[in-house]
Structures are given as structure tokens and as C-alpha cells.
Short mmCIF file of C-alpha atoms in Angstrom, two decimals:
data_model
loop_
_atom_site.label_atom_id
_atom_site.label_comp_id
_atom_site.label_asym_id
_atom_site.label_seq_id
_atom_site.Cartn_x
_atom_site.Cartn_y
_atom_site.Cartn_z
CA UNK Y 1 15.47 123.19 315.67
CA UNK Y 2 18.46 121.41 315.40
CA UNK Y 3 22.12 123.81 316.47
CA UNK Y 4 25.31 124.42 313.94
CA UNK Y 5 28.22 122.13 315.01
CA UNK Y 6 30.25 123.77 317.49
CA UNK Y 7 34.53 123.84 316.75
CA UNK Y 8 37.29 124.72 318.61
CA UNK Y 9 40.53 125.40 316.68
CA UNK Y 10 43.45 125.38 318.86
CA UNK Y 11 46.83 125.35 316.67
CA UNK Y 12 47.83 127.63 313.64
CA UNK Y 13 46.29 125.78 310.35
CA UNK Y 14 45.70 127.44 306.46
CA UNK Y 15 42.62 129.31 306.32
CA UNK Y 16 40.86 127.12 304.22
CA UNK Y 17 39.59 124.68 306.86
CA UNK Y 18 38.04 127.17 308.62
CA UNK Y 19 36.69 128.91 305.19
CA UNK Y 20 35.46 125.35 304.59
CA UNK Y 21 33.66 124.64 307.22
CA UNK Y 22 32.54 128.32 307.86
CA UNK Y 23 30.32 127.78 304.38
CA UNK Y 24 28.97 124.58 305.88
CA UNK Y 25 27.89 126.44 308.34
CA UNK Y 26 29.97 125.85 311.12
CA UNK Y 27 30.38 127.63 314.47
CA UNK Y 28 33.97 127.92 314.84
CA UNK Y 29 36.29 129.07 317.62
CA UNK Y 30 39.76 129.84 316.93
CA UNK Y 31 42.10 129.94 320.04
CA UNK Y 32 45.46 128.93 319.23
CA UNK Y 33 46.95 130.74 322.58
CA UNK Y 34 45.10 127.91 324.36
CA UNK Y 35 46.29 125.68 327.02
CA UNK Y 36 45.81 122.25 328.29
CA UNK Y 37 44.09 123.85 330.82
CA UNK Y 38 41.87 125.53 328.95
CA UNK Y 39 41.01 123.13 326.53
CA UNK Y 40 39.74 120.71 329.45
CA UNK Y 41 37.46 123.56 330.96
CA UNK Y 42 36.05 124.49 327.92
CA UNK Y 43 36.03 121.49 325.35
CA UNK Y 44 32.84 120.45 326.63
CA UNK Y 45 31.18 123.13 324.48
CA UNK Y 46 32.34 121.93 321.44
CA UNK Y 47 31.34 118.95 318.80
CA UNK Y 48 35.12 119.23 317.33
CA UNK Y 49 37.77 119.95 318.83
CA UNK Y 50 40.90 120.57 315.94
CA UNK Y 51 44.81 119.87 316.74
CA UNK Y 52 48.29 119.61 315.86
CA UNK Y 53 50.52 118.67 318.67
CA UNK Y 54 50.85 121.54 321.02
CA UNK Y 55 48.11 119.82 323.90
CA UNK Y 56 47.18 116.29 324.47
CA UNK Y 57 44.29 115.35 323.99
CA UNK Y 58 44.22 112.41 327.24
CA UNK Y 59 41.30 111.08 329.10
CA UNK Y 60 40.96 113.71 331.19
CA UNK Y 61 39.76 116.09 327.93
CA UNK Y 62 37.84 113.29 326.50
CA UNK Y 63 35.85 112.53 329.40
CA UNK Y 64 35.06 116.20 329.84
CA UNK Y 65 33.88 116.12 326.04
CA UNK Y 66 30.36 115.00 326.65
CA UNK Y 67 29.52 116.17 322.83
CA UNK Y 68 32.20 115.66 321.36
CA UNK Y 69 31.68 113.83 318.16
CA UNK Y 70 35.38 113.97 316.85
CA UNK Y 71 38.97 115.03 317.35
CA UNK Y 72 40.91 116.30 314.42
CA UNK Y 73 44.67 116.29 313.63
CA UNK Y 74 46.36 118.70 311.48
CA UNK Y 75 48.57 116.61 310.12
CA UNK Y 76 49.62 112.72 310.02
CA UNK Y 77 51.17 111.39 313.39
CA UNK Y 78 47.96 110.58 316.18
CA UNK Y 79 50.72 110.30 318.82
CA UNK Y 80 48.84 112.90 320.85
CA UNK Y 81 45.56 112.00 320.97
CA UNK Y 82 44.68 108.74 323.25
CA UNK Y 83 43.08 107.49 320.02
CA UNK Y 84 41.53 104.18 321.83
CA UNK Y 85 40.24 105.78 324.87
CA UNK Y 86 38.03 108.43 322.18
CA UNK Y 87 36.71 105.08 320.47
CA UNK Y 88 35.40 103.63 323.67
CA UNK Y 89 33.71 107.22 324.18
CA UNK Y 90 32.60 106.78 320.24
CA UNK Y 91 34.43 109.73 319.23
CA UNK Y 92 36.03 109.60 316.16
CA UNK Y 93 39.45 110.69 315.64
CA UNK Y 94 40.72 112.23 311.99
CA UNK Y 95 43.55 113.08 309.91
CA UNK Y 96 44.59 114.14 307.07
CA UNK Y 97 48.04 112.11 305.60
CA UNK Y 98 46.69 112.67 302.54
CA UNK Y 99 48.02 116.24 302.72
CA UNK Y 100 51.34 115.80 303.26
CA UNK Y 101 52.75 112.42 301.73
CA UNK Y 102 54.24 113.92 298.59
CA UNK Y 103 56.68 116.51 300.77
CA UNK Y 104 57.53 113.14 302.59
CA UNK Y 105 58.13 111.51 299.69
CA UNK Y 106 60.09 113.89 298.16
CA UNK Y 107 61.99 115.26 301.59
CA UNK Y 108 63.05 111.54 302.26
CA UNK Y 109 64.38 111.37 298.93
CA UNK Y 110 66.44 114.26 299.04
CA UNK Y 111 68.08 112.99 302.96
CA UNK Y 112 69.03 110.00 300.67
CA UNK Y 113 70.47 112.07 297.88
CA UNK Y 114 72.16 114.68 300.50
CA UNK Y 115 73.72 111.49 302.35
CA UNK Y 116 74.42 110.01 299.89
CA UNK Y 117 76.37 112.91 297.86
CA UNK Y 118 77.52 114.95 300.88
CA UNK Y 119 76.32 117.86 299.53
CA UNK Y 120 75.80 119.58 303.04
CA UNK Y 121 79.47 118.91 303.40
CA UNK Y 122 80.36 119.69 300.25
CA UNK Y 123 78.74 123.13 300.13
CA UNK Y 124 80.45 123.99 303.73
CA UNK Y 125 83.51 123.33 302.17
CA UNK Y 126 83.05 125.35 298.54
CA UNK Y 127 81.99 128.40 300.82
CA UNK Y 128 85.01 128.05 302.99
CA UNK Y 129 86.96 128.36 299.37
CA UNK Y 130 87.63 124.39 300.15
CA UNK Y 131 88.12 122.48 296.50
CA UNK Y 132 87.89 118.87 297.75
CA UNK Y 133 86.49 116.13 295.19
CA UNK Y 134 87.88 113.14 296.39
CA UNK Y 135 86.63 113.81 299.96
CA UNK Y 136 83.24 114.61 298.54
CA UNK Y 137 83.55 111.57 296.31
CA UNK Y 138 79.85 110.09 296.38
CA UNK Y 139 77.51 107.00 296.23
CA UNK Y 140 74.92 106.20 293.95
CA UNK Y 141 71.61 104.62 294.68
CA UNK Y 142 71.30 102.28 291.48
CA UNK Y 143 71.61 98.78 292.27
CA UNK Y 144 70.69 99.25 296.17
CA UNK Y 145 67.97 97.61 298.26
CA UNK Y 146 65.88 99.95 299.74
CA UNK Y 147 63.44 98.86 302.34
CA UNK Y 148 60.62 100.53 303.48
CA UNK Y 149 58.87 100.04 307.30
CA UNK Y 150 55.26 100.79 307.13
CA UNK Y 151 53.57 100.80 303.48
CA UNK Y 152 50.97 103.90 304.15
CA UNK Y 153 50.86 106.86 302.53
CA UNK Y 154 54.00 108.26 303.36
CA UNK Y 155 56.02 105.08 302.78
CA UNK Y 156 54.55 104.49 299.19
CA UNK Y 157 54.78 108.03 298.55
CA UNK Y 158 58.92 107.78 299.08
CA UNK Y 159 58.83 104.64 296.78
CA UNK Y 160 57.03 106.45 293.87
CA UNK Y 161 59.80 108.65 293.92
CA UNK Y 162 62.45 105.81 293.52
CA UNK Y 163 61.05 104.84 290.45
CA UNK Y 164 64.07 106.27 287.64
CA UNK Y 165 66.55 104.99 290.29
CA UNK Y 166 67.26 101.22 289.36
CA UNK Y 167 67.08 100.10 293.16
CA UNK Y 168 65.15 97.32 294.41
CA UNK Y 169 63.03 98.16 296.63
CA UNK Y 170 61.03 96.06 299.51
CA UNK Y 171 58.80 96.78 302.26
CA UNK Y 172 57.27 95.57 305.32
CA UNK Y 173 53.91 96.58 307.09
CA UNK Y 174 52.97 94.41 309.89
CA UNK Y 175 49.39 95.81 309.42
CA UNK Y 176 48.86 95.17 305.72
CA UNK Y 177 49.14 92.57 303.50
CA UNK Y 178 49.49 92.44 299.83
CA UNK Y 179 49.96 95.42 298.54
CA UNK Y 180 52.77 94.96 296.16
CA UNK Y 181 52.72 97.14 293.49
CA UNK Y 182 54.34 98.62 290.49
CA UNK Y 183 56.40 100.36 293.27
CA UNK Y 184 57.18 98.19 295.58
CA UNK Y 185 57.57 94.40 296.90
CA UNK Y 186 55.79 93.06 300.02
CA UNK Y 187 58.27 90.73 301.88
CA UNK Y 188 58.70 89.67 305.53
CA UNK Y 189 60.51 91.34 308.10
CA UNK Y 190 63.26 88.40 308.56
CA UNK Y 191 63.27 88.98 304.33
CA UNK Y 192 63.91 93.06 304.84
CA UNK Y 193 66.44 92.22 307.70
CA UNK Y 194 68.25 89.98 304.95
CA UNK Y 195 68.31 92.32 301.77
CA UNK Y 196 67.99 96.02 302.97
CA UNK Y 197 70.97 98.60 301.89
CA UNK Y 198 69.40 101.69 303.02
CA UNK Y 199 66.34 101.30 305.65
CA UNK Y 200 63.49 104.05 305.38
CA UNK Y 201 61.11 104.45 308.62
CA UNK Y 202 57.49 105.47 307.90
CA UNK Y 203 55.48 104.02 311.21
CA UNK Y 204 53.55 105.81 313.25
CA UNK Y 205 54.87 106.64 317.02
CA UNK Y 206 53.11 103.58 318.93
CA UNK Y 207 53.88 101.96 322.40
CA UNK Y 208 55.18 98.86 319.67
CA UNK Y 209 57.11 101.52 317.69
CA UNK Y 210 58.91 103.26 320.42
CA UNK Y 211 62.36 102.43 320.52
CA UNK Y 212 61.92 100.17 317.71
CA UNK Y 213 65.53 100.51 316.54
CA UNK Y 214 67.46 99.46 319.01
CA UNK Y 215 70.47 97.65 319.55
CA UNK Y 216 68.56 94.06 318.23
CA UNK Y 217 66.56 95.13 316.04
CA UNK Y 218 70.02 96.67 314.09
CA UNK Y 219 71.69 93.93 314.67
CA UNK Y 220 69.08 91.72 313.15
CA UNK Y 221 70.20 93.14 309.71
CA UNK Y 222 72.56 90.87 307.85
CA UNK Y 223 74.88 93.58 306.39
CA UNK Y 224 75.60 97.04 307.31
CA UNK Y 225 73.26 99.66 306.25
CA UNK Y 226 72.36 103.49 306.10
CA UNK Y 227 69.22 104.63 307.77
CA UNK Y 228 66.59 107.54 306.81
CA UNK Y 229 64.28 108.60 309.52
CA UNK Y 230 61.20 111.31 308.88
CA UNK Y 231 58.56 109.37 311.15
CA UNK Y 232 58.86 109.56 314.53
CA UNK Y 233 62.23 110.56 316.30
CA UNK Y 234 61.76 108.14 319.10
CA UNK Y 235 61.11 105.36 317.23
CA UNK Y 236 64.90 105.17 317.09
CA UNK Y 237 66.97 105.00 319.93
CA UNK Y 238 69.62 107.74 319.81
CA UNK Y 239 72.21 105.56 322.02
CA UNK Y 240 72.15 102.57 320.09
CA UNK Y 241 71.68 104.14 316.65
CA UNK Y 242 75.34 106.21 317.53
CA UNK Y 243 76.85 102.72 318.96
CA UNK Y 244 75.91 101.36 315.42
CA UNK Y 245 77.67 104.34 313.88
CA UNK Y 246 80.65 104.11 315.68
CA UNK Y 247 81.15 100.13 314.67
CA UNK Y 248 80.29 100.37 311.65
CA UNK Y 249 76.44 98.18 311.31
CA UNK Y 250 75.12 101.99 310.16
CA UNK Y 251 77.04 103.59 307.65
CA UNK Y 252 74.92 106.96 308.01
CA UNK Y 253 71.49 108.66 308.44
CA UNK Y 254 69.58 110.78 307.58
CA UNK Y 255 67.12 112.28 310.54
CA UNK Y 256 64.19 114.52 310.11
CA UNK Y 257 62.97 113.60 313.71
CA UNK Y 258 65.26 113.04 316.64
CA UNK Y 259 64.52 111.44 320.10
CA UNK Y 260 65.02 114.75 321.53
CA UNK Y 261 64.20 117.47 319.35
CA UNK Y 262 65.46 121.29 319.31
CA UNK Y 263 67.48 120.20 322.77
CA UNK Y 264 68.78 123.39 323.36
CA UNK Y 265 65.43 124.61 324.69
CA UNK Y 266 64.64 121.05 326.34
CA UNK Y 267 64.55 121.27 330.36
CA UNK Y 268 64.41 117.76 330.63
CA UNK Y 269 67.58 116.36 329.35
CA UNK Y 270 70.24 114.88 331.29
CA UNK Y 271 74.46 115.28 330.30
CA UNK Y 272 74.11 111.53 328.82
CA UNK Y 273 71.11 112.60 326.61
CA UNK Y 274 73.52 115.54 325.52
CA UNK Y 275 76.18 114.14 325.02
CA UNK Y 276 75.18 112.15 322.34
CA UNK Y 277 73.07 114.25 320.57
CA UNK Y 278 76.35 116.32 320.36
CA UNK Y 279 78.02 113.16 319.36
CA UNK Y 280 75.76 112.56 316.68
CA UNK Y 281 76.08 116.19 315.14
CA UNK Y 282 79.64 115.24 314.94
CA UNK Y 283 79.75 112.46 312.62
CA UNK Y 284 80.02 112.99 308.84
CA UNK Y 285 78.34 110.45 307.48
CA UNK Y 286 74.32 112.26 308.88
CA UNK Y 287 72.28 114.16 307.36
CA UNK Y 288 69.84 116.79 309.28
CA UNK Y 289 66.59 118.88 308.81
CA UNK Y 290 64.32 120.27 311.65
CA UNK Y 291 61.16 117.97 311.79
CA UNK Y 292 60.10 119.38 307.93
CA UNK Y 293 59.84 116.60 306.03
CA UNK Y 294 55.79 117.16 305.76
CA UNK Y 295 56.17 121.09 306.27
CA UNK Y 296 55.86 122.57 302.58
CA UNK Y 297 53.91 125.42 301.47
CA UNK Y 298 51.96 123.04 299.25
CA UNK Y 299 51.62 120.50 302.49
CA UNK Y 300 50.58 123.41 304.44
CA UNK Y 301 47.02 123.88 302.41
CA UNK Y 302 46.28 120.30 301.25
CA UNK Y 303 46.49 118.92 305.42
CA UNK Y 304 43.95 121.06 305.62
CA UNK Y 305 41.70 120.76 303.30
CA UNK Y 306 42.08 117.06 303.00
CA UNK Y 307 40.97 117.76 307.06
CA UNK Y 308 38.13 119.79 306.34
CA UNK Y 309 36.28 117.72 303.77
CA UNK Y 310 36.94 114.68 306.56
CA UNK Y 311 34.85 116.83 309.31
CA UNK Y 312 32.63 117.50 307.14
CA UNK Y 313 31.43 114.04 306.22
CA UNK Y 314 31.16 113.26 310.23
CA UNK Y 315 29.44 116.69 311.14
CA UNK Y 316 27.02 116.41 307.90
#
């Protein structure tokens, strides 16, 4: 008689992927107080194992996992899985993008529009009973050249939204090939370098990806441009993306991710690191938000249930 899959649930997720697979059937074990080291003494129970970021899933797990059949991620990024390592093992490792593309879409929008507009400034200044138009004095995006860094389902998501606009707007995926569309045009990266007013990042945190905006690579652009970021906050290097700033090659960002993230609580961060995060809070031409571009309420069921319907068809 053949056994119910076995899952282990180990981050905070909406009800209706357990729900889900419950109905199919499902034996499910929710521990979100669990550790790394609990996951590795235990996960070789289980035929799922479910995650956001909070533990790593590293060889160590997966070669514990002798029936473990797939990993799945709450969510987009796969930066904390060791996604190759599963494959060897045939494991199969999910996600759900799906679920949260259109709060991408529309969160990297609104960076553009905040930037753009200064309305965080502006609104310090009307509470503070400040009157200032001419220093609040904004930018449109009509008539721009927006390009787009990976063409998946977050960075066509944020050009759907441009359409209305009147921008141009290009991309470049190293991984895919012809997919312009009604919302977008495929060109080269020496193409996006040339053309590109306001740079969007939608890539995936990869050893390729990691620092990827540096010092060269912003150089490489032809004329000086604003940056929105709500991938991966080390796939831009904080040091070289204030250097920019202060010369003038970036005329502003907008950052849902940052190298360092919520530093105040970070052990691990030296005066230099500091420095110019505090640096960067500074400057009046940024925009911030706290790692929420995918964090809606309407995100927060569709990852998953996209997620569920994906274990699902590997479970059976």
C-alpha cells in the first residue's frame, strides 16, 4: 500500500497551500520555529521540504534527504537553495514567480514615479508646513528609454505597466532570446548600454549576478542614468553605485533590496559598510522601501497557491 507524501513546512506561508495539499491528501508538518539544525536531522522524513529564506537548504540537507523528491520556495528568488547540487540528487526544486510579478510590476513602477516626482520628499516637507514647488519640481517618464535586465516574469510584468507612458523601452536577457513583444524590444547588452535612461534590474541573485553593477559595468553606459533595483540587493555594489552618485553617471535610485539589508540589526558589518549605507540614506535623489516589492496582500495568497498546484503535479 503505497504512503501519503510526507511535508515539512518551515516558514510562515497563506493557509491555502497547506489547505491545498491537505485535500490531496498530504501529510504535512508545519514547523516554522525550525532551525538549520533541525531541518538537517529531520528532513530525511520528508518527500517536500517547503521554504522561504530563513535556512539554506546546502548539501549537507540535501544529502541527508534520501526521499526527498522536491524543495519548494515561497516565493521567486532560489538564492537559498543549492539548486544544482538537488538536480544531481534528482530533486526538483519549485517556485512560484507567478505569484508575485504583478506587486513587482507595479512596486517598481511606483520607485520610478516616487523618484521621479520626489514625493517622499515632498510629503516630508508639506508635513513640516514646508510649501516648496520649485524644489519638488519633477521629471516625467515620456520620451525616456527604459531598459530592462532579465525578461522573466517580473521584468515583463514592470513593462506591462509602462504601457500609457510613451517611453521606449528595451531589454536584455542573456538567457532568452526573442521575446519581443507588444511590450518590449529585445536588444543586446552593448545596445542597452547605448540607449538606457533609467535601468530596471530583474535577475536572479547568481554567482554571475553578484556584484553585477559595479564600477564597469556603470561605466559601460554611454550617458548618465537613474537606476531601480527590486531583485537582488547584492547584485549591486553599494560602493560603486554611491561613487556613481556622487559624479554624477547615476542620477538616482530607487532600492527595494540593498547589499546589506535592515543593518541596524546586522553583526557582521564593518564602519566602511556603514558608512555608506548612511551615505546613501543621505542623498536626495533615492528612493527606499524595505525588501516589499513582491510583499502584497494579494502576492501573499497567489505565491502560494501558484506553489501548491506546482507540488502537486510532482507529488501526484
Amino acid at each position: 500500500m503505497q504512503t501519503s507524501p510526507k511535508i515539512l513546512l518551515i516558514d510562515e506561508t497563506h493557509k491555502i497551500l497547506s489547505d491545498k495539499l491537505a485535500r490531496k491528501g498530504y501529510l504535512i508538518d508545519i514547523f516554522p520555529q525550525y532551525t538549520y539544525e533541525d531541518v538537517l536531522e529531520n528532513i530525511c522524513k520528508y518527500d517536500c521540504i517547503i521554504v522561504r529564506s530563513k535556512v539554506q537548504i546546502d548539501k549537507n540537507i540535501i544529502d541527508r534527504a534520501l526521499n526527498l523528491k522536491c524543495i519548494a520556495r515561497t516565493g521567486a528568488g532560489m538564492d537559498a537553495i543549492d539548486i544544482e547540487y538537488a538536480k544531481s540528487k534528482n530533486i526538483i526544486c519549485l517556485n512560484s514567480p507567478e505569484g508575485n510579478r504583478d506587486a513587482v510590476g507595479e512596486h517598481t513602477l511606483g520607485l520610478l514615479l516616487a523618484l521621479f516626482n520626489k514625493i517622499n520628499f515632498a510629503d516630508r516637507d508639506v508635513r513640516e508646513g514646508l510649501w516648496q514647488r520649485e524644489e519638488n519640481r519633477g521629471l516625467e517618464i515620456k520620451g525616456k528609454t527604459i531598459g530592462i535586465i532579465g525578461y522573466g516574469n517580473m521584468g515583463r510584468a514592470f513593462a506591462q505597466r509602462l504601457q500609457g507612458f510613451e517611453c521606449e523601452i528595451i531589454a536584455y536577457d542573456k538567457y532568452k532570446k526573442g521575446f519581443s513583444d507588444s511590450f518590449v524590444k529585445e536588444v543586446s547588452l552593448k545596445e542597452l548600454f547605448e540607449q538606457t535612461d533609467i535601468l530596471s534590474l530583474h535577475v536572479p541573485l547568481t554567482d554571475e549576478t553578484n556584484r553585477m553593477v559595479n564600477t564597469d559595468f556603470i561605466n559601460s553606459f554611454s550617458k548618465p542614468f537613474y537606476i531601480l533595483n527590486t531583485s537582488r540587493g547584492k547584485v549591486v555594489c553599494l560602493h560603486d553605485l554611491i561613487e556613481a552618485m556622487q559624479h554624477g553617471k547615476i542620477k538616482g535610485c530607487g532600492l527595494d533590496v540593498l547589499e546589506i539589508e535592515n543593518y541596524n540589526q546586522q553583526i557582521h558589518i564593518d564602519d566602511k559598510q556603514k558608512q555608506d549605507i548612511e551615505q546613501l540614506y543621505q542623498m536626495k535623489n533615492t528612493v527606499f522601501t524595505p525588501h516589499v516589492a513582491g510583499w502584497t496582500v494579494e502576492s501573499y495568497y497567489k505565491l502560494a497557491d501558484y506553489l501548491a498546484d506546482k507540488i502537486i503535479s510532482v507529488l501526484g
